[in-house]
Amino acid sequence: MSLPFAVSISCLAAAQAAAVPLPAAPHIPFLERFRSGWWALIPLGSIVAVIFGIEAASQSAHALTYLALIAVPPLAAVALAGAARGGRPVYAVAVLPLFALAWANRHGLIGEACGIALSLLACVTLGVLLAQVAPLSWLKVGIVLMAIGDTILVISQQLQAPNNLLNVAAPGLGLPQLQRAEFGSAIMGFGDLFIAAVFGAVLAAEGRRQAGPARLTLLLALAFNLLFFVTDLLPATVPVALALIATELTRARTPAHPSVRRDRARWWPSREQASRIGRSPSSAPPARAPTRAP
């Protein structure tokens, strides 16, 4: 039996909000060489490119469903291995039963929940990687731009047809559709989970608390969903952008976690920044020998 729409969409809103506190803040030196402001355009570019690509060629939807099928499980495994908070390499094997249940119970609530978990974890990995290579201040702008672009596409009714094609596209053999999140009678796009994970990854990289913004995201999403009484399609990226803006407005009152380096928000670390963070014992100036008065 399918769940009522109000319950279904509320569960999806909770899943979206859960993407905010999940990202960790690993330091991956290898990615430092790829830092560029252009990465901040990925949130906006992902939705625009996907929608117009599907509109131009309906076969793009089928290609995307297979891309999600191939990419989501490994990305989810990376999240469980360490990209998500509390992750351990041994936890990565949990992807196997999640995928098996998502496949075996594809049209049941358990299977749908497992599919959402896989997509959510994959988005966490993508968000963490993006926060490693993009300037965080620019990435915040990218989140807002994605919500604005999403809203424009919905209002101009350019999103409905491509979105429907993407939602119904399915791989063969009854394999799970991991390119969107479906639960009960409601559907949320992969990008809606992705933008929340990017928001959480930015907070983690800045050493800021994620639980409060996650609760705010959930409250805003539940309130925003009341608009479903007058329409059947909403840009679910908007509550995340609003939560980001509200969090930034109260930033001065939000203390940073002392164990996370703030200089990662800059484009390129410098020697001056490193010296402010701390010195190794070998680089410390030698202690002066005590003198004795004659």
Short mmCIF file of C-alpha atoms in Angstrom, two decimals:
data_model
loop_
_atom_site.label_atom_id
_atom_site.label_comp_id
_atom_site.label_asym_id
_atom_site.label_seq_id
_atom_site.Cartn_x
_atom_site.Cartn_y
_atom_site.Cartn_z
CA MET A 1 0.00 0.00 0.00
CA SER A 2 1.38 3.41 -0.98
CA LEU A 3 1.91 6.02 1.69
CA PRO A 4 -0.10 9.28 1.61
CA PHE A 5 1.70 12.02 -0.27
CA ALA A 6 2.10 14.20 2.83
CA VAL A 7 3.91 11.41 4.66
CA SER A 8 5.98 10.48 1.61
CA ILE A 9 7.21 13.99 0.88
CA SER A 10 7.94 14.60 4.56
CA CYS A 11 10.15 11.49 4.62
CA LEU A 12 12.00 12.75 1.54
CA ALA A 13 12.46 16.14 3.22
CA ALA A 14 13.95 14.34 6.22
CA ALA A 15 16.31 12.43 3.93
CA GLN A 16 17.39 15.68 2.28
CA ALA A 17 18.03 17.31 5.67
CA ALA A 18 20.02 14.22 6.74
CA ALA A 19 22.54 15.00 4.00
CA VAL A 20 23.61 18.15 5.85
CA PRO A 21 25.19 16.65 9.00
CA LEU A 22 26.67 13.59 7.27
CA PRO A 23 29.72 15.01 5.38
CA ALA A 24 33.07 14.87 7.14
CA ALA A 25 36.04 17.16 6.50
CA PRO A 26 38.92 14.94 5.39
CA HIS A 27 42.11 16.57 4.21
CA ILE A 28 43.12 15.19 0.81
CA PRO A 29 46.39 16.87 -0.26
CA PHE A 30 46.22 15.30 -3.73
CA LEU A 31 43.18 17.43 -4.58
CA GLU A 32 44.89 20.72 -3.67
CA ARG A 33 46.38 20.96 -7.17
CA PHE A 34 42.88 20.95 -8.71
CA ARG A 35 41.55 23.94 -6.77
CA SER A 36 39.63 26.35 -8.99
CA GLY A 37 36.67 28.66 -8.75
CA TRP A 38 35.11 27.01 -11.78
CA TRP A 39 34.13 24.00 -9.64
CA ALA A 40 31.61 26.25 -7.87
CA LEU A 41 29.51 26.24 -11.05
CA ILE A 42 28.86 22.50 -10.79
CA PRO A 43 25.67 22.80 -8.65
CA LEU A 44 24.05 25.14 -11.18
CA GLY A 45 25.54 23.40 -14.20
CA SER A 46 24.37 19.98 -13.06
CA ILE A 47 20.69 20.87 -13.16
CA VAL A 48 20.83 23.03 -16.29
CA ALA A 49 22.91 20.55 -18.29
CA VAL A 50 20.79 17.57 -17.26
CA ILE A 51 17.46 19.23 -17.99
CA PHE A 52 18.39 20.71 -21.36
CA GLY A 53 20.33 17.59 -22.31
CA ILE A 54 17.27 15.42 -21.71
CA GLU A 55 15.05 17.87 -23.54
CA ALA A 56 17.36 17.77 -26.55
CA ALA A 57 17.60 13.97 -26.62
CA SER A 58 15.23 11.71 -24.75
CA GLN A 59 17.86 8.96 -24.78
CA SER A 60 19.87 11.05 -22.32
CA ALA A 61 17.48 10.01 -19.56
CA HIS A 62 18.28 6.33 -20.14
CA ALA A 63 22.00 7.11 -20.21
CA LEU A 64 21.73 8.94 -16.90
CA THR A 65 19.90 6.09 -15.20
CA TYR A 66 22.73 3.71 -16.17
CA LEU A 67 25.33 6.27 -15.12
CA ALA A 68 23.67 6.49 -11.70
CA LEU A 69 23.48 2.71 -11.49
CA ILE A 70 27.24 2.42 -12.09
CA ALA A 71 28.46 5.45 -10.13
CA VAL A 72 26.20 5.63 -7.06
CA PRO A 73 27.21 2.38 -5.27
CA PRO A 74 31.00 3.06 -5.39
CA LEU A 75 30.46 6.66 -4.28
CA ALA A 76 28.25 5.45 -1.44
CA ALA A 77 30.98 3.01 -0.42
CA VAL A 78 33.50 5.88 -0.27
CA ALA A 79 31.14 7.79 2.04
CA LEU A 80 30.81 4.82 4.37
CA ALA A 81 34.57 4.32 4.28
CA GLY A 82 35.35 7.81 5.55
CA ALA A 83 33.79 10.67 3.58
CA ALA A 84 30.82 10.60 5.95
CA ARG A 85 31.13 11.27 9.66
CA GLY A 86 31.92 8.13 11.60
CA GLY A 87 32.83 6.26 8.42
CA ARG A 88 35.24 3.33 8.53
CA PRO A 89 36.65 1.30 5.62
CA VAL A 90 34.90 -1.81 6.90
CA TYR A 91 31.52 -0.07 6.69
CA ALA A 92 31.82 0.15 2.90
CA VAL A 93 30.57 -3.44 2.56
CA ALA A 94 27.14 -2.23 3.72
CA VAL A 95 26.61 -1.03 0.15
CA LEU A 96 26.10 -4.63 -0.95
CA PRO A 97 23.01 -5.41 1.17
CA LEU A 98 21.62 -1.93 0.51
CA PHE A 99 21.85 -2.46 -3.23
CA ALA A 100 20.46 -5.99 -2.97
CA LEU A 101 17.40 -4.78 -1.06
CA ALA A 102 16.93 -1.82 -3.42
CA TRP A 103 16.89 -4.30 -6.30
CA ALA A 104 14.82 -7.06 -4.71
CA ASN A 105 12.20 -4.70 -3.25
CA ARG A 106 12.36 -2.01 -5.91
CA HIS A 107 8.69 -0.98 -5.60
CA GLY A 108 8.43 -1.51 -1.84
CA LEU A 109 9.15 0.96 0.93
CA ILE A 110 12.18 -0.96 2.16
CA GLY A 111 13.72 -1.09 -1.30
CA GLU A 112 12.96 2.59 -1.90
CA ALA A 113 14.53 3.51 1.44
CA CYS A 114 17.68 1.55 0.58
CA GLY A 115 17.87 3.26 -2.81
CA ILE A 116 17.55 6.65 -1.15
CA ALA A 117 20.30 5.71 1.30
CA LEU A 118 22.64 4.82 -1.56
CA SER A 119 21.92 8.05 -3.44
CA LEU A 120 22.25 10.09 -0.27
CA LEU A 121 25.63 8.58 0.59
CA ALA A 122 26.84 9.08 -2.98
CA CYS A 123 25.87 12.76 -2.74
CA VAL A 124 27.85 13.04 0.50
CA THR A 125 30.98 11.83 -1.29
CA LEU A 126 30.40 14.22 -4.18
CA GLY A 127 29.83 17.10 -1.77
CA VAL A 128 33.00 16.36 0.18
CA LEU A 129 35.08 16.14 -3.00
CA LEU A 130 33.62 19.39 -4.30
CA ALA A 131 34.41 21.16 -1.05
CA GLN A 132 38.01 20.00 -1.44
CA VAL A 133 38.54 21.62 -4.84
CA ALA A 134 36.29 24.70 -4.84
CA PRO A 135 36.69 27.88 -2.77
CA LEU A 136 34.03 27.57 -0.08
CA SER A 137 32.74 31.13 -0.42
CA TRP A 138 32.22 30.58 -4.15
CA LEU A 139 30.58 27.23 -3.49
CA LYS A 140 27.98 28.93 -1.30
CA VAL A 141 27.17 31.23 -4.20
CA GLY A 142 26.88 28.15 -6.41
CA ILE A 143 24.31 26.63 -4.04
CA VAL A 144 22.18 29.77 -4.19
CA LEU A 145 22.52 29.96 -7.98
CA MET A 146 21.39 26.34 -8.28
CA ALA A 147 18.25 27.11 -6.29
CA ILE A 148 17.57 30.19 -8.42
CA GLY A 149 18.07 28.25 -11.65
CA ASP A 150 15.84 25.44 -10.37
CA THR A 151 13.10 27.92 -9.51
CA ILE A 152 13.30 29.62 -12.90
CA LEU A 153 13.00 26.28 -14.68
CA VAL A 154 9.95 25.31 -12.62
CA ILE A 155 8.18 28.65 -13.05
CA SER A 156 8.87 28.72 -16.79
CA GLN A 157 7.61 25.10 -17.01
CA GLN A 158 10.83 23.93 -18.65
CA LEU A 159 11.50 21.37 -15.93
CA GLN A 160 8.34 19.28 -16.02
CA ALA A 161 8.80 17.30 -19.25
CA PRO A 162 12.52 16.46 -18.84
CA ASN A 163 11.92 15.68 -15.18
CA ASN A 164 9.17 13.21 -16.06
CA LEU A 165 11.44 11.46 -18.57
CA LEU A 166 14.21 11.18 -16.00
CA ASN A 167 11.87 9.84 -13.32
CA VAL A 168 10.45 7.05 -15.47
CA ALA A 169 13.76 6.01 -17.05
CA ALA A 170 14.80 2.63 -15.66
CA PRO A 171 17.66 0.23 -16.34
CA GLY A 172 16.97 -3.30 -17.51
CA LEU A 173 16.52 -6.42 -15.38
CA GLY A 174 14.46 -4.50 -12.85
CA LEU A 175 17.57 -2.81 -11.42
CA PRO A 176 16.99 0.14 -9.07
CA GLN A 177 16.56 3.67 -10.37
CA LEU A 178 19.24 5.57 -8.48
CA GLN A 179 18.99 8.77 -10.52
CA ARG A 180 16.16 10.02 -8.29
CA ALA A 181 14.79 9.43 -4.80
CA GLU A 182 11.32 7.89 -4.63
CA PHE A 183 9.48 7.05 -1.44
CA GLY A 184 5.83 6.13 -1.34
CA SER A 185 3.95 8.53 -3.59
CA ALA A 186 6.58 11.30 -3.74
CA ILE A 187 9.72 11.77 -5.82
CA MET A 188 12.74 14.01 -5.23
CA GLY A 189 15.56 14.60 -7.69
CA PHE A 190 19.14 13.46 -7.18
CA GLY A 191 20.20 17.11 -7.36
CA ASP A 192 17.99 17.95 -4.37
CA LEU A 193 20.02 15.53 -2.24
CA PHE A 194 23.25 16.71 -3.81
CA ILE A 195 22.76 20.38 -2.93
CA ALA A 196 22.07 19.48 0.71
CA ALA A 197 25.23 17.36 0.84
CA VAL A 198 27.27 20.21 -0.63
CA PHE A 199 25.87 22.53 2.03
CA GLY A 200 26.89 20.07 4.72
CA ALA A 201 30.34 19.61 3.20
CA VAL A 202 30.91 23.38 3.22
CA LEU A 203 29.95 23.57 6.90
CA ALA A 204 32.24 20.65 7.73
CA ALA A 205 35.16 22.18 5.82
CA GLU A 206 34.70 25.45 7.72
CA GLY A 207 34.61 23.63 11.04
CA ARG A 208 31.07 24.72 11.81
CA ARG A 209 28.29 22.78 13.48
CA GLN A 210 26.04 20.91 11.06
CA ALA A 211 23.21 19.69 13.29
CA GLY A 212 21.56 23.11 13.64
CA PRO A 213 21.56 23.89 9.90
CA ALA A 214 20.24 20.36 9.27
CA ARG A 215 17.26 20.99 11.56
CA LEU A 216 16.69 24.35 9.91
CA THR A 217 16.78 22.72 6.47
CA LEU A 218 14.16 20.20 7.58
CA LEU A 219 11.86 22.87 9.01
CA LEU A 220 12.13 25.03 5.90
CA ALA A 221 11.54 22.01 3.65
CA LEU A 222 8.42 20.96 5.57
CA ALA A 223 7.06 24.50 5.45
CA PHE A 224 7.95 24.85 1.76
CA ASN A 225 6.13 21.59 0.99
CA LEU A 226 2.86 23.21 2.04
CA LEU A 227 2.89 24.79 -1.41
CA PHE A 228 2.03 21.35 -2.80
CA PHE A 229 -1.56 22.25 -1.93
CA VAL A 230 -1.50 24.62 -4.93
CA THR A 231 1.02 22.98 -7.27
CA ASP A 232 2.36 19.53 -8.08
CA LEU A 233 6.04 20.45 -8.66
CA LEU A 234 8.37 22.47 -6.45
CA PRO A 235 12.09 23.30 -6.59
CA ALA A 236 13.29 21.34 -3.55
CA THR A 237 16.65 23.12 -3.73
CA VAL A 238 15.11 26.32 -2.33
CA PRO A 239 14.89 25.26 1.36
CA VAL A 240 18.58 24.34 1.32
CA ALA A 241 19.56 27.71 -0.15
CA LEU A 242 17.39 29.50 2.42
CA ALA A 243 19.00 27.49 5.22
CA LEU A 244 22.43 28.47 3.88
CA ILE A 245 21.51 32.16 3.79
CA ALA A 246 20.06 32.04 7.31
CA THR A 247 23.15 30.23 8.59
CA GLU A 248 25.45 32.81 7.03
CA LEU A 249 23.47 35.64 8.64
CA THR A 250 24.13 34.13 12.06
CA ARG A 251 27.70 33.10 11.34
CA ALA A 252 29.20 35.56 13.79
CA ARG A 253 27.48 33.72 16.64
CA THR A 254 28.50 30.23 15.44
CA PRO A 255 31.87 29.12 16.88
CA ALA A 256 34.21 27.11 14.71
CA HIS A 257 35.35 23.65 15.75
CA PRO A 258 38.97 23.99 16.92
CA SER A 259 40.15 20.79 15.25
CA VAL A 260 39.38 21.87 11.68
CA ARG A 261 41.62 24.20 9.72
CA ARG A 262 39.89 27.29 8.41
CA ASP A 263 42.56 28.05 5.81
CA ARG A 264 41.06 25.36 3.54
CA ALA A 265 38.49 27.95 2.50
CA ARG A 266 41.24 29.82 0.70
CA TRP A 267 42.39 29.12 -2.83
CA TRP A 268 46.02 28.20 -2.07
CA PRO A 269 47.58 27.63 1.36
CA SER A 270 50.63 29.78 1.99
CA ARG A 271 53.62 29.60 4.30
CA GLU A 272 52.21 32.52 6.25
CA GLN A 273 48.96 30.66 6.85
CA ALA A 274 50.84 27.55 7.95
CA SER A 275 52.92 29.54 10.40
CA ARG A 276 49.78 30.94 12.01
CA ILE A 277 48.36 27.46 12.51
CA GLY A 278 51.38 26.06 14.32
CA ARG A 279 55.02 25.11 14.10
CA SER A 280 56.75 21.80 14.42
CA PRO A 281 59.17 21.38 17.36
CA SER A 282 62.10 21.41 14.93
CA SER A 283 61.15 24.83 13.57
CA ALA A 284 60.65 26.46 16.97
CA PRO A 285 63.34 28.94 18.03
CA PRO A 286 65.91 27.51 20.47
CA ALA A 287 65.32 28.25 24.12
CA ARG A 288 67.65 30.77 25.71
CA ALA A 289 69.97 29.46 28.39
CA PRO A 290 69.27 30.88 31.83
CA THR A 291 71.72 33.55 32.97
CA ARG A 292 73.05 33.92 36.49
CA ALA A 293 73.71 37.25 38.12
CA PRO A 294 77.37 37.79 39.19
#
